[in-house]
CSV table of C-alpha atoms (C1' of nucleotides) in Angstrom, one decimal:
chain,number,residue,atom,x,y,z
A,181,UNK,CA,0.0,0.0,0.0
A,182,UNK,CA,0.8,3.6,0.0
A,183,UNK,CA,3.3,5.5,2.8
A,184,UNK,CA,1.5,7.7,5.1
A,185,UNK,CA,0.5,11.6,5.0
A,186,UNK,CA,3.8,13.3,6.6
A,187,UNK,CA,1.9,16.2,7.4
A,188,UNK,CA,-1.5,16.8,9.4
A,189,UNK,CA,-4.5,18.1,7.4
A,190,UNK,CA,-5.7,19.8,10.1
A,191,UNK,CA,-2.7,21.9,11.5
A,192,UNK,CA,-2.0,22.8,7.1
A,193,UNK,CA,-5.6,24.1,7.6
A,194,UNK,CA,-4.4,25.9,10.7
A,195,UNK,CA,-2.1,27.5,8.9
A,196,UNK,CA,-4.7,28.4,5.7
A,197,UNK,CA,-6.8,29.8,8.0
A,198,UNK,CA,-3.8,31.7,9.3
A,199,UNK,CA,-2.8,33.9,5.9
A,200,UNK,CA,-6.3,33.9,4.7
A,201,UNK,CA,-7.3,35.5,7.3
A,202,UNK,CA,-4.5,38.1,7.6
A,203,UNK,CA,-4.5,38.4,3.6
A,204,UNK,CA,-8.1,37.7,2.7
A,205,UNK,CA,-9.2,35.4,-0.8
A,206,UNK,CA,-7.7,37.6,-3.5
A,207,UNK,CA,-4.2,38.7,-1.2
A,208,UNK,CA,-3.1,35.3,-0.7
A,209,UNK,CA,-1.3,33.8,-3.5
A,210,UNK,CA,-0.6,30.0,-4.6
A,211,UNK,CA,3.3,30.5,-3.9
A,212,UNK,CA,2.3,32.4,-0.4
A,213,UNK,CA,0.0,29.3,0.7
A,214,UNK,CA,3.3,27.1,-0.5
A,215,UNK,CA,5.5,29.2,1.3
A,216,UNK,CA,3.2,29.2,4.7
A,217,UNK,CA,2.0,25.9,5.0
A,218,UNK,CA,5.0,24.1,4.1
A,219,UNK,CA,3.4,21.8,1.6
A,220,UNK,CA,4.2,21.5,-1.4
A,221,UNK,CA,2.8,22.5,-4.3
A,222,UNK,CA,1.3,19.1,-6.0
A,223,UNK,CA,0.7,17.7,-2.2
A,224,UNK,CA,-0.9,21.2,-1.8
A,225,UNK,CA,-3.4,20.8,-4.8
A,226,UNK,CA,-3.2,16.9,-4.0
A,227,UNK,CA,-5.0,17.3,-0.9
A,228,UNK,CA,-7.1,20.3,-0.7
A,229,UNK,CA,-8.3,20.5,-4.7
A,230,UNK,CA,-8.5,24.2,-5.6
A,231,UNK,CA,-7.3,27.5,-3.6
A,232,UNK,CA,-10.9,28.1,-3.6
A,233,UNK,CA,-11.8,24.9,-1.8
A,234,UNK,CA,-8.9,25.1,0.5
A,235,UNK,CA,-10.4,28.4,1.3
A,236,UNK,CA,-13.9,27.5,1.7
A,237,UNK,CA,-13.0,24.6,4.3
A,238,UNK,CA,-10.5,26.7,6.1
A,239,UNK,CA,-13.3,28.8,6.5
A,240,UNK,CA,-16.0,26.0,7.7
A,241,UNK,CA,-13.2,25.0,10.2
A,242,UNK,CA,-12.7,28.4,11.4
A,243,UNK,CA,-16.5,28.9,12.2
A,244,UNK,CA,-16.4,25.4,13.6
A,245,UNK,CA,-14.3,26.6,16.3
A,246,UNK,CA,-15.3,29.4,17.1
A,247,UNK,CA,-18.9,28.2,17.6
A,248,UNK,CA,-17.6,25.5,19.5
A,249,UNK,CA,-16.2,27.6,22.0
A,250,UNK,CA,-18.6,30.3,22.0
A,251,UNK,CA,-21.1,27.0,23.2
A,252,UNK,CA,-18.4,26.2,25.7
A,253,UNK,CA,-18.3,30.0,27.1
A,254,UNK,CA,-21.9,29.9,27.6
A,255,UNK,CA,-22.4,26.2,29.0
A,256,UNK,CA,-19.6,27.1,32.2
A,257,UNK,CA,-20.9,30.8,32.8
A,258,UNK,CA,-23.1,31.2,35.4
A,259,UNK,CA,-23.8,34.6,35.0
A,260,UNK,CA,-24.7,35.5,31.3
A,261,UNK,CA,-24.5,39.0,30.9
A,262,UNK,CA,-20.7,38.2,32.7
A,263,UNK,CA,-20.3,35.8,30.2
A,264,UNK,CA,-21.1,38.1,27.2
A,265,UNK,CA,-18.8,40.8,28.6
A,266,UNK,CA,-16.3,38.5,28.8
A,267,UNK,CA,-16.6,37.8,25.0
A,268,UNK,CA,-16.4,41.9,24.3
A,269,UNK,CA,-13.6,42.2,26.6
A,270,UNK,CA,-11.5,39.6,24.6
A,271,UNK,CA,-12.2,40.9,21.4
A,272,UNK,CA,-10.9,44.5,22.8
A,273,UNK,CA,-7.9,42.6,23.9
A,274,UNK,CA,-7.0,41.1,20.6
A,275,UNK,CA,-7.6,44.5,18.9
A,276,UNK,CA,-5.0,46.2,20.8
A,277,UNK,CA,-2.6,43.5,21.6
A,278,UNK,CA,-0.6,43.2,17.9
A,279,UNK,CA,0.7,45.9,16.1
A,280,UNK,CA,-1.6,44.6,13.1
A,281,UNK,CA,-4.8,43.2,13.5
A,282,UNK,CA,-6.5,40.6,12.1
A,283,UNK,CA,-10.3,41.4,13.0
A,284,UNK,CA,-12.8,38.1,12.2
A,285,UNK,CA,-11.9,35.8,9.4
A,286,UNK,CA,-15.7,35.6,9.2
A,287,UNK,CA,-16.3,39.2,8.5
A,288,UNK,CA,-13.3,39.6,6.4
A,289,UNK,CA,-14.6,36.9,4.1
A,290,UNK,CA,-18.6,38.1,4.1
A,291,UNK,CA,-16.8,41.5,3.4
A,292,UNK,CA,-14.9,40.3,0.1
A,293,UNK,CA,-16.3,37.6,-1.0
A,294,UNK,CA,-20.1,36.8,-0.2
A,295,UNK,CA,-21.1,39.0,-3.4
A,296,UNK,CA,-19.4,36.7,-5.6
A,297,UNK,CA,-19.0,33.2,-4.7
A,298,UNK,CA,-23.0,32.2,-3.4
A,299,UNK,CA,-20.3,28.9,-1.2
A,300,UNK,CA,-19.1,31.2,0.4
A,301,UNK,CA,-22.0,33.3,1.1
A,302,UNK,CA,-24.0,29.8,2.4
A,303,UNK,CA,-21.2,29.6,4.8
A,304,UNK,CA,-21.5,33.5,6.1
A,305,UNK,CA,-25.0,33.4,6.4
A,306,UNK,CA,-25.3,29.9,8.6
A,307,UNK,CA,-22.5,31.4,10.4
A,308,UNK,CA,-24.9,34.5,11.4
A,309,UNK,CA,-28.0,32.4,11.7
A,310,UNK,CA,-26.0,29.8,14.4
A,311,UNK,CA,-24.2,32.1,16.4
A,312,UNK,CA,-27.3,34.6,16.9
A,313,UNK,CA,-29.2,31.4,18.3
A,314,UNK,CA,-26.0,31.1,20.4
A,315,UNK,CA,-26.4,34.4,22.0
A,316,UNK,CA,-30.7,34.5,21.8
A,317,UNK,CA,-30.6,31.4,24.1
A,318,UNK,CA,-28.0,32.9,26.3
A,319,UNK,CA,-29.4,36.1,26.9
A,320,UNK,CA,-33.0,34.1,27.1
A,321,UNK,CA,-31.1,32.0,30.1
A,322,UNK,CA,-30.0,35.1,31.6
A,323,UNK,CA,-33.4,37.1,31.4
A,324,UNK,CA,-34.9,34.1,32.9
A,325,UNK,CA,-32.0,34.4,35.7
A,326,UNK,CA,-33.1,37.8,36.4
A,327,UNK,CA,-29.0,38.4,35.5
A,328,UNK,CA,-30.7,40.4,32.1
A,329,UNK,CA,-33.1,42.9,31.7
A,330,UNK,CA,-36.1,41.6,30.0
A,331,UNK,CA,-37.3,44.8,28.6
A,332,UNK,CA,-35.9,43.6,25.8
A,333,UNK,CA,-37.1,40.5,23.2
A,334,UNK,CA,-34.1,37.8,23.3
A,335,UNK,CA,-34.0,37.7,19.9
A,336,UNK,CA,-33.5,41.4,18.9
A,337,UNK,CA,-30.8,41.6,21.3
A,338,UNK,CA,-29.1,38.8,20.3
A,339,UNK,CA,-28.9,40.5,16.9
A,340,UNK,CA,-27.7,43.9,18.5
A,341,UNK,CA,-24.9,42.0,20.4
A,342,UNK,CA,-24.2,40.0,17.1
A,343,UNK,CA,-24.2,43.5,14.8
A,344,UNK,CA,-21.5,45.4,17.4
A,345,UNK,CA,-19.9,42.3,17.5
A,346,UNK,CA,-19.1,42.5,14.0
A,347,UNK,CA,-18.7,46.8,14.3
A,348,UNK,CA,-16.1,45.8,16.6
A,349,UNK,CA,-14.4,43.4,14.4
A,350,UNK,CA,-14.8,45.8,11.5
A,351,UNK,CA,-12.6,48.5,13.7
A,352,UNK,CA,-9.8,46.1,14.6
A,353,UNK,CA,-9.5,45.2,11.2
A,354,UNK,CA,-9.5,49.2,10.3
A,355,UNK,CA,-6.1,49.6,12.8
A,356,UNK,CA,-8.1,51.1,15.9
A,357,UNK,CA,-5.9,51.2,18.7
A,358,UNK,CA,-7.2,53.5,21.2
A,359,UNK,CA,-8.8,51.6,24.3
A,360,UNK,CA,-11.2,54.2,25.0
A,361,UNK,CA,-12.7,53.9,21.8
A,362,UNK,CA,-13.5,50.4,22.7
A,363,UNK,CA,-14.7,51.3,25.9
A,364,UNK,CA,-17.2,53.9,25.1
A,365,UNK,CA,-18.7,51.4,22.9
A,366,UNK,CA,-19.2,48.9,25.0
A,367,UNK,CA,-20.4,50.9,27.7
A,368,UNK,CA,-22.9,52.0,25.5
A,369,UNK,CA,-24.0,48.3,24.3
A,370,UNK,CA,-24.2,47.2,28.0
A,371,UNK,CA,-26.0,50.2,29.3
A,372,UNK,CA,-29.2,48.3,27.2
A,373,UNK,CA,-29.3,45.2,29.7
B,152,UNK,CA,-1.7,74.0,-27.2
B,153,UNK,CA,-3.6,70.7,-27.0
B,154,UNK,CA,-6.8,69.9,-27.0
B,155,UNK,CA,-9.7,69.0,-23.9
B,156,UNK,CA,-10.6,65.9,-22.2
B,157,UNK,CA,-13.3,64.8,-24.1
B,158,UNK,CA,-14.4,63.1,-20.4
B,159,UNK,CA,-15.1,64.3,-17.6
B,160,UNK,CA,-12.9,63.1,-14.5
B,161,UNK,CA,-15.3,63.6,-11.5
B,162,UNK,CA,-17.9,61.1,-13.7
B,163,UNK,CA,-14.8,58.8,-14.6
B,164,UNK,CA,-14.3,58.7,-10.6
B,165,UNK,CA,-17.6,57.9,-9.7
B,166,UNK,CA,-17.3,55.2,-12.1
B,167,UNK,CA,-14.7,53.8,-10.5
B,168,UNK,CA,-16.1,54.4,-7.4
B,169,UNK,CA,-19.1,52.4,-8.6
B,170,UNK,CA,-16.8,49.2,-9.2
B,171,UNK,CA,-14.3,49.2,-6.7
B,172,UNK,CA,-17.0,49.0,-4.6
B,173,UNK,CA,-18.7,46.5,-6.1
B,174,UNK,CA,-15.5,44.0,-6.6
B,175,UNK,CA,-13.1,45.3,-4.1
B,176,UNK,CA,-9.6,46.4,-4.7
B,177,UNK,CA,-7.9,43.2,-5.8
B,178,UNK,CA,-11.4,41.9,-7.2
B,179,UNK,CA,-11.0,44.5,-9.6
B,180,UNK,CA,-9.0,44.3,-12.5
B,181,UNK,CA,-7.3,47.3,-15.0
B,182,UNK,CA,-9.5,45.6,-18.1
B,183,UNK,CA,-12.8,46.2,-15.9
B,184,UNK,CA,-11.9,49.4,-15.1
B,185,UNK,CA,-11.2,50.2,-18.8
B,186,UNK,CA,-14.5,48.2,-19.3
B,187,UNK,CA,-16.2,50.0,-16.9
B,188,UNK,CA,-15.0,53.7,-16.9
B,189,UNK,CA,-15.4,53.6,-21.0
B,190,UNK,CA,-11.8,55.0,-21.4
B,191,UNK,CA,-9.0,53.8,-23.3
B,192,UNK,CA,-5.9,52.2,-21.5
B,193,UNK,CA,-3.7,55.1,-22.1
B,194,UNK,CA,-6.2,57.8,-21.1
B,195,UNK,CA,-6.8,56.2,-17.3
B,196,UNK,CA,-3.1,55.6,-16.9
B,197,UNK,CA,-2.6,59.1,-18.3
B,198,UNK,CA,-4.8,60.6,-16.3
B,199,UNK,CA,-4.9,59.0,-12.8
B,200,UNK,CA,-1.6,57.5,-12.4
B,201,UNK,CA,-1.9,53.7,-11.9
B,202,UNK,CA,-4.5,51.6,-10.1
B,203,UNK,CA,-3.9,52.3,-6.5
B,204,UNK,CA,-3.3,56.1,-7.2
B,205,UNK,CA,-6.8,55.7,-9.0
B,206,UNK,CA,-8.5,53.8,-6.2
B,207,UNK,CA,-7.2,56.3,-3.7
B,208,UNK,CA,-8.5,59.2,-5.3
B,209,UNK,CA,-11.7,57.1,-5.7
B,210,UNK,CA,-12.4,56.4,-2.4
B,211,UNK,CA,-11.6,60.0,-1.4
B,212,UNK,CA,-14.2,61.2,-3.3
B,213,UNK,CA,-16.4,58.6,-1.7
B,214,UNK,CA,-15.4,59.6,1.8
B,215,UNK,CA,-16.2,63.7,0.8
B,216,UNK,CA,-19.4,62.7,-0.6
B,217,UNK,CA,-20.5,61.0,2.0
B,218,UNK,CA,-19.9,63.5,4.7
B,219,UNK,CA,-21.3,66.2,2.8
B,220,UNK,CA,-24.8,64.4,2.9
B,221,UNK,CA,-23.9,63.7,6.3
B,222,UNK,CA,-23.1,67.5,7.6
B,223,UNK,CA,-26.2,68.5,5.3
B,224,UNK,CA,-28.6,65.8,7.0
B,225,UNK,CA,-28.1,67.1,10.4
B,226,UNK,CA,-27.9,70.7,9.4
B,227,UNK,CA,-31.3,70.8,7.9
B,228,UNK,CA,-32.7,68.6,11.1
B,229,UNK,CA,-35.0,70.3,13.4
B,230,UNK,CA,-35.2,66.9,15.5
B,231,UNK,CA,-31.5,65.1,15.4
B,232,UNK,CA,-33.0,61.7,17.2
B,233,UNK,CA,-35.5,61.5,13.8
B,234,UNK,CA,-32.5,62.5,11.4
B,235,UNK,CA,-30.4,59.6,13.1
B,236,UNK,CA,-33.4,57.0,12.4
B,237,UNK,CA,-33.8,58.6,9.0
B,238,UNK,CA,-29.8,57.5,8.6
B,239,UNK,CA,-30.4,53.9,9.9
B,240,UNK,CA,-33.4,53.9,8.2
B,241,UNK,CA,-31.8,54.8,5.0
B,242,UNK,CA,-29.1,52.4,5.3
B,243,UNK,CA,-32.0,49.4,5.8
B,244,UNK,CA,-33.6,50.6,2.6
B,245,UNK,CA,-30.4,50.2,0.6
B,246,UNK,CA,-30.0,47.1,2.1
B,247,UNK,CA,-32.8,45.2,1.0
B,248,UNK,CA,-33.7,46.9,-2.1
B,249,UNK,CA,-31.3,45.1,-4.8
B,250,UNK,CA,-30.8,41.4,-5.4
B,251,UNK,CA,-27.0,42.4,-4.3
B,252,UNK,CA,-25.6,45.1,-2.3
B,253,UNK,CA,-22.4,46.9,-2.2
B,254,UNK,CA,-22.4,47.9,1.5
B,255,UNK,CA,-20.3,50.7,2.4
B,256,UNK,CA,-17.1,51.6,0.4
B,257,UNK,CA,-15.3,52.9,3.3
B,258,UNK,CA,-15.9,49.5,5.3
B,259,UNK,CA,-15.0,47.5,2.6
B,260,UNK,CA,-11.9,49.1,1.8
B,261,UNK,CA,-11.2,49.2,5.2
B,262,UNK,CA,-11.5,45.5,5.7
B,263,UNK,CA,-9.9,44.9,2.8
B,264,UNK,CA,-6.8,47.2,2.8
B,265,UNK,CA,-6.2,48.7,5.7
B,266,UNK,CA,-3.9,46.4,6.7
B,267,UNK,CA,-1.6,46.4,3.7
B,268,UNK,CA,-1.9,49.8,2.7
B,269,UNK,CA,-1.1,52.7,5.1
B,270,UNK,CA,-2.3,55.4,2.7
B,271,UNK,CA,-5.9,53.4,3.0
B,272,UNK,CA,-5.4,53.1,6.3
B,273,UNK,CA,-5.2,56.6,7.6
B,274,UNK,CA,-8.4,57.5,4.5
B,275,UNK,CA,-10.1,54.9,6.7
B,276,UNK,CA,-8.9,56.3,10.3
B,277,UNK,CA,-9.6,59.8,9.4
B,278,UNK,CA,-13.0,59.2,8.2
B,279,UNK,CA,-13.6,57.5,11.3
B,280,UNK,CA,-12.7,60.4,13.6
B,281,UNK,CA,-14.3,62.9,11.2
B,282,UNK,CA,-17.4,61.1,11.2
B,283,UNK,CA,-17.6,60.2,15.2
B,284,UNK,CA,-16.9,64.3,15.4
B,285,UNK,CA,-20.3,64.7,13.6
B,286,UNK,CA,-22.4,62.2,15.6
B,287,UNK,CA,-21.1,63.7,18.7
B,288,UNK,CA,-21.9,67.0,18.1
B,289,UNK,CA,-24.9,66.2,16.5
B,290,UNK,CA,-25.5,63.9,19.9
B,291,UNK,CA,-24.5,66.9,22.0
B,292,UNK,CA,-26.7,69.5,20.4
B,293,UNK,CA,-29.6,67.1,20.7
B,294,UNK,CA,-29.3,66.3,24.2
B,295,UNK,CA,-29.3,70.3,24.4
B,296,UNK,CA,-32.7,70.4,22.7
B,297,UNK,CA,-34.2,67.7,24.9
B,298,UNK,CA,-34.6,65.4,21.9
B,299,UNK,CA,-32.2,62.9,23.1
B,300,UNK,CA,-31.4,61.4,26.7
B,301,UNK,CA,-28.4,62.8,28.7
B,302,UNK,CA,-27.8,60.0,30.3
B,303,UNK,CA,-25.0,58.5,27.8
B,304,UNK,CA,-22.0,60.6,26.7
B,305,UNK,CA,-21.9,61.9,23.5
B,306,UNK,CA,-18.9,60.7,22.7
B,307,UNK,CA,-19.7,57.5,23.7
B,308,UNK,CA,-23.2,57.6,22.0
B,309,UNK,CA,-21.6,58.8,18.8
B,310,UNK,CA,-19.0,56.0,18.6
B,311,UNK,CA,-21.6,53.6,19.0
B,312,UNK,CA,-23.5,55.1,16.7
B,313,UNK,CA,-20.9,54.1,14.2
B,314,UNK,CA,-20.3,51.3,15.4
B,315,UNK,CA,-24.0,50.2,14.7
B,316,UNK,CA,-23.9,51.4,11.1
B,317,UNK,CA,-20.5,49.7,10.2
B,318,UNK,CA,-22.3,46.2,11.2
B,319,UNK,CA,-25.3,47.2,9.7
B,320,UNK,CA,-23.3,47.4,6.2
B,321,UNK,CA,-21.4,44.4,7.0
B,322,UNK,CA,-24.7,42.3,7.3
B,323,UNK,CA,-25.9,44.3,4.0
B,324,UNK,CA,-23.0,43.3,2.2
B,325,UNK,CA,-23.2,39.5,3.3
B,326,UNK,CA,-26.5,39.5,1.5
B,327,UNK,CA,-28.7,39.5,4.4
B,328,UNK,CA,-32.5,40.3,3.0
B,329,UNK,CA,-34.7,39.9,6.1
B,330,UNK,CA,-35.7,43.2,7.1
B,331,UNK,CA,-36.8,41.6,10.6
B,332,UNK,CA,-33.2,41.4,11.4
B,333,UNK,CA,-32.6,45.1,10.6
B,334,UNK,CA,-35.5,46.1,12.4
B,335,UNK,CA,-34.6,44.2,15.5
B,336,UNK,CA,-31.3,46.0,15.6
B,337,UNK,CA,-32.5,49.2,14.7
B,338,UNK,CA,-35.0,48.8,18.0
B,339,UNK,CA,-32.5,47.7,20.6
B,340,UNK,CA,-29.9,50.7,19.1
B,341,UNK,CA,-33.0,53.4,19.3
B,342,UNK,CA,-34.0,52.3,22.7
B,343,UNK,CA,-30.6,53.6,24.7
B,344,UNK,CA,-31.3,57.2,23.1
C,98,DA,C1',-1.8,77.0,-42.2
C,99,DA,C1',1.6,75.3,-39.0
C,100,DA,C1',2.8,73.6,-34.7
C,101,DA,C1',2.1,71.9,-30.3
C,102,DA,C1',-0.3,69.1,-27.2
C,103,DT,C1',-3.2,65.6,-25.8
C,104,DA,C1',-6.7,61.7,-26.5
C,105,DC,C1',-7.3,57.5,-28.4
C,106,DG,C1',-7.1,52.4,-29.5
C,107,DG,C1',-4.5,48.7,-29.3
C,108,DA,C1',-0.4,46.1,-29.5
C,109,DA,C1',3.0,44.5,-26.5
C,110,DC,C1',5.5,44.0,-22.1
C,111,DA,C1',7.3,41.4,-18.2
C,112,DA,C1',5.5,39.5,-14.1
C,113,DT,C1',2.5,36.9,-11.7
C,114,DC,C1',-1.6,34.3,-11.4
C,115,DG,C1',-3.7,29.4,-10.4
C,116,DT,C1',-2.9,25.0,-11.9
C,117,DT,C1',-0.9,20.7,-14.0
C,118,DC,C1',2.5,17.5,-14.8
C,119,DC,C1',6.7,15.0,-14.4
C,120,DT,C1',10.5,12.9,-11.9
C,121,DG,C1',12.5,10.5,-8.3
C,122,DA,C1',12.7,9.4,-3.5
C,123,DA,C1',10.4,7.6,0.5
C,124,DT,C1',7.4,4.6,2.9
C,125,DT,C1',4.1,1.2,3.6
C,126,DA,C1',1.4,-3.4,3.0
C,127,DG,C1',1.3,-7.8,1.1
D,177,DC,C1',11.3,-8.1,-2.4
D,178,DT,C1',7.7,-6.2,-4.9
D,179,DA,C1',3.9,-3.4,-5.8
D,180,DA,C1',1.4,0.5,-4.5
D,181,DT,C1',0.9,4.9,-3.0
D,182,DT,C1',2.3,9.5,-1.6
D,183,DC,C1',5.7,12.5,-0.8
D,184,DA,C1',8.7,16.8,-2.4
D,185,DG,C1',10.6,19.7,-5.8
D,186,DG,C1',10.4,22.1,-9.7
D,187,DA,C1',9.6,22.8,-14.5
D,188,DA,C1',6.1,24.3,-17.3
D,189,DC,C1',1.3,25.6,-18.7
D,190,DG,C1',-1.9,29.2,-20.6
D,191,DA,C1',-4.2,32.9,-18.8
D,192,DT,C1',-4.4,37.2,-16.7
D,193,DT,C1',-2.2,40.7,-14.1
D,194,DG,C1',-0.8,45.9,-14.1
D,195,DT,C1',1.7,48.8,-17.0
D,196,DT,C1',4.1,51.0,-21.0
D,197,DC,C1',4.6,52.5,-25.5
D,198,DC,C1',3.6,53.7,-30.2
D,199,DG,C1',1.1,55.5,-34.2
D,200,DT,C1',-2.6,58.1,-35.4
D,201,DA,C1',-6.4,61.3,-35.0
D,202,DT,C1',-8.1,65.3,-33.1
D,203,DT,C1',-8.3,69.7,-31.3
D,204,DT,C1',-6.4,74.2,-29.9
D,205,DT,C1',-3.2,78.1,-30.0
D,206,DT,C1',0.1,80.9,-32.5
DNA sequence: AAAAATACGGAACAATCGTTCCTGAATTAG
DNA sequence: CTAATTCAGGAACGATTGTTCCGTATTTTT
């Protein structure tokens, strides 16, 4: 039979999501994906197909995980609007933590690509579908916890969070480094619960 | 001496406005724009340089445009609470009225560019602080005139303001169609004025 | 009318794009 | 050992990229 893969599918995708995300669709290059995930090029196209197929699972795998540990967040928090804080606060962090920032693959890729390739589009749009459940359950948890006002319907407050969630994303992306930009923001989201 | 341009370059720029915003930057290429703008090679090299010079100039334009209607919005507002709705409100129309949408150039660009391309980047940074300067004092003189609730800073209320409407065109340019969603979001963001 | 200047269309450029293919080495199972 | 399979490396593909250049037409000023 045949020798073994030398190389884990997985941590290659890793490393797709890695420049696709800090280069987006069109940036990234066949030679750059050579060069970064240390394939080469006929195992490259071997295993993965197309750049455009690489893409679109490194993307599915990326909004894999990050539901995954969205769920997680919300399954150990016992307070809810902590809990969603806690998601804000982290985003801030990674905002101001590099010199360049990377924002959210998923918002990157709605941004440049979800016009013109209807996979990709599917993929954005389940995306914003699942992860507003997500957050409508939570804050449905917490209203019934008393920890969340409930002068508000679950579900359009779930798409509020999920809209500055991507505002914020957006503003990483754009190069924002000033903390109290962040902050005034999301005092101003919180002030709602 | 020579002869006139037989084309006018402000309508050549909002040409390329119109496609760079529809295909991005690198989704773009120099045969579309030649396509698009309905001049010869020669005469858009002549004229604006090369492709990144062109886009720059493009998106400036864009970024003036927009802040004109912007400044004129509020200046013509007797109530600056309605005139903010009327923005939102505006944004939501453009947003569900075509089969596709472009979203907003400056966002796009900014997710797109920013990162690569400093000139972009401090287009896209300016903008931002010009733009938060006009929601806060619009914010400001509102909460003068009773018509919006002091108990949020301006400045914070203003960069959440923009905040909202950069998500808003993010979920416009993934393709989302169900005005529900808007409408949710547009309640929850009205609600803290 | 002559001269200067610019627009135009299109050919042509080198570079890079994504992709395919070939070769030989490596590794595994029977 | 043999056969099968996959690896890496790189040459090579045609297509497209952004850009330059040239010849000609056109318009304006002297």
């Amino acid at each position: 039979m045949a020798r073994t893969k030398e190389f884990n599918e997985d941590q290659a995708l890793d490393k797709a999501i890695e420049i696709f995300w800090h280069k987006g669709y069109n940036g990234t290059s066949a030679q750059d994906l050579v060069n970064h995930l240390g394939l080469s090029r006929s195992s490259l196209y071997d295993t993965f197909g197309d750049k455009q197929k690489l893409f679109v699972k490194s993307l599915k795998r990326y909004q894999k995980q990050n539901l995954d540990s969205l769920n997680e967040l919300f399954e150990n928090a016992e307070n809810i609007k902590t809990a969603l804080t806690e998601i804000f606060k982290q985003a801030v962090i990674e905002s101001l933590q590099d010199r360049i920032t990377k924002g959210c693959f998923m918002v990157n890729s709605a941004v440049e690509l979800a016009m013109h390739d209807p996979e990709i589009a599917k993929i954005v749009h389940d995306n914003q579908k699942v992860v507003e459940d997500v957050f409508c359950n939570a804050v449905r948890k917490g209203q019934k916890l008393g920890q969340i006002s409930e002068k508000q319907d679950a579900r359009s407050l779930a798409r509020f969070i999920f809209n500055n969630y991507s505002g914020i994303r957006v503003l990483a992306r754009a190069g924002e480094k000033d903390k109290q930009v962040y902050d005034d923001i999301l005092k101003a989201i919180f002030s709602l619960f």
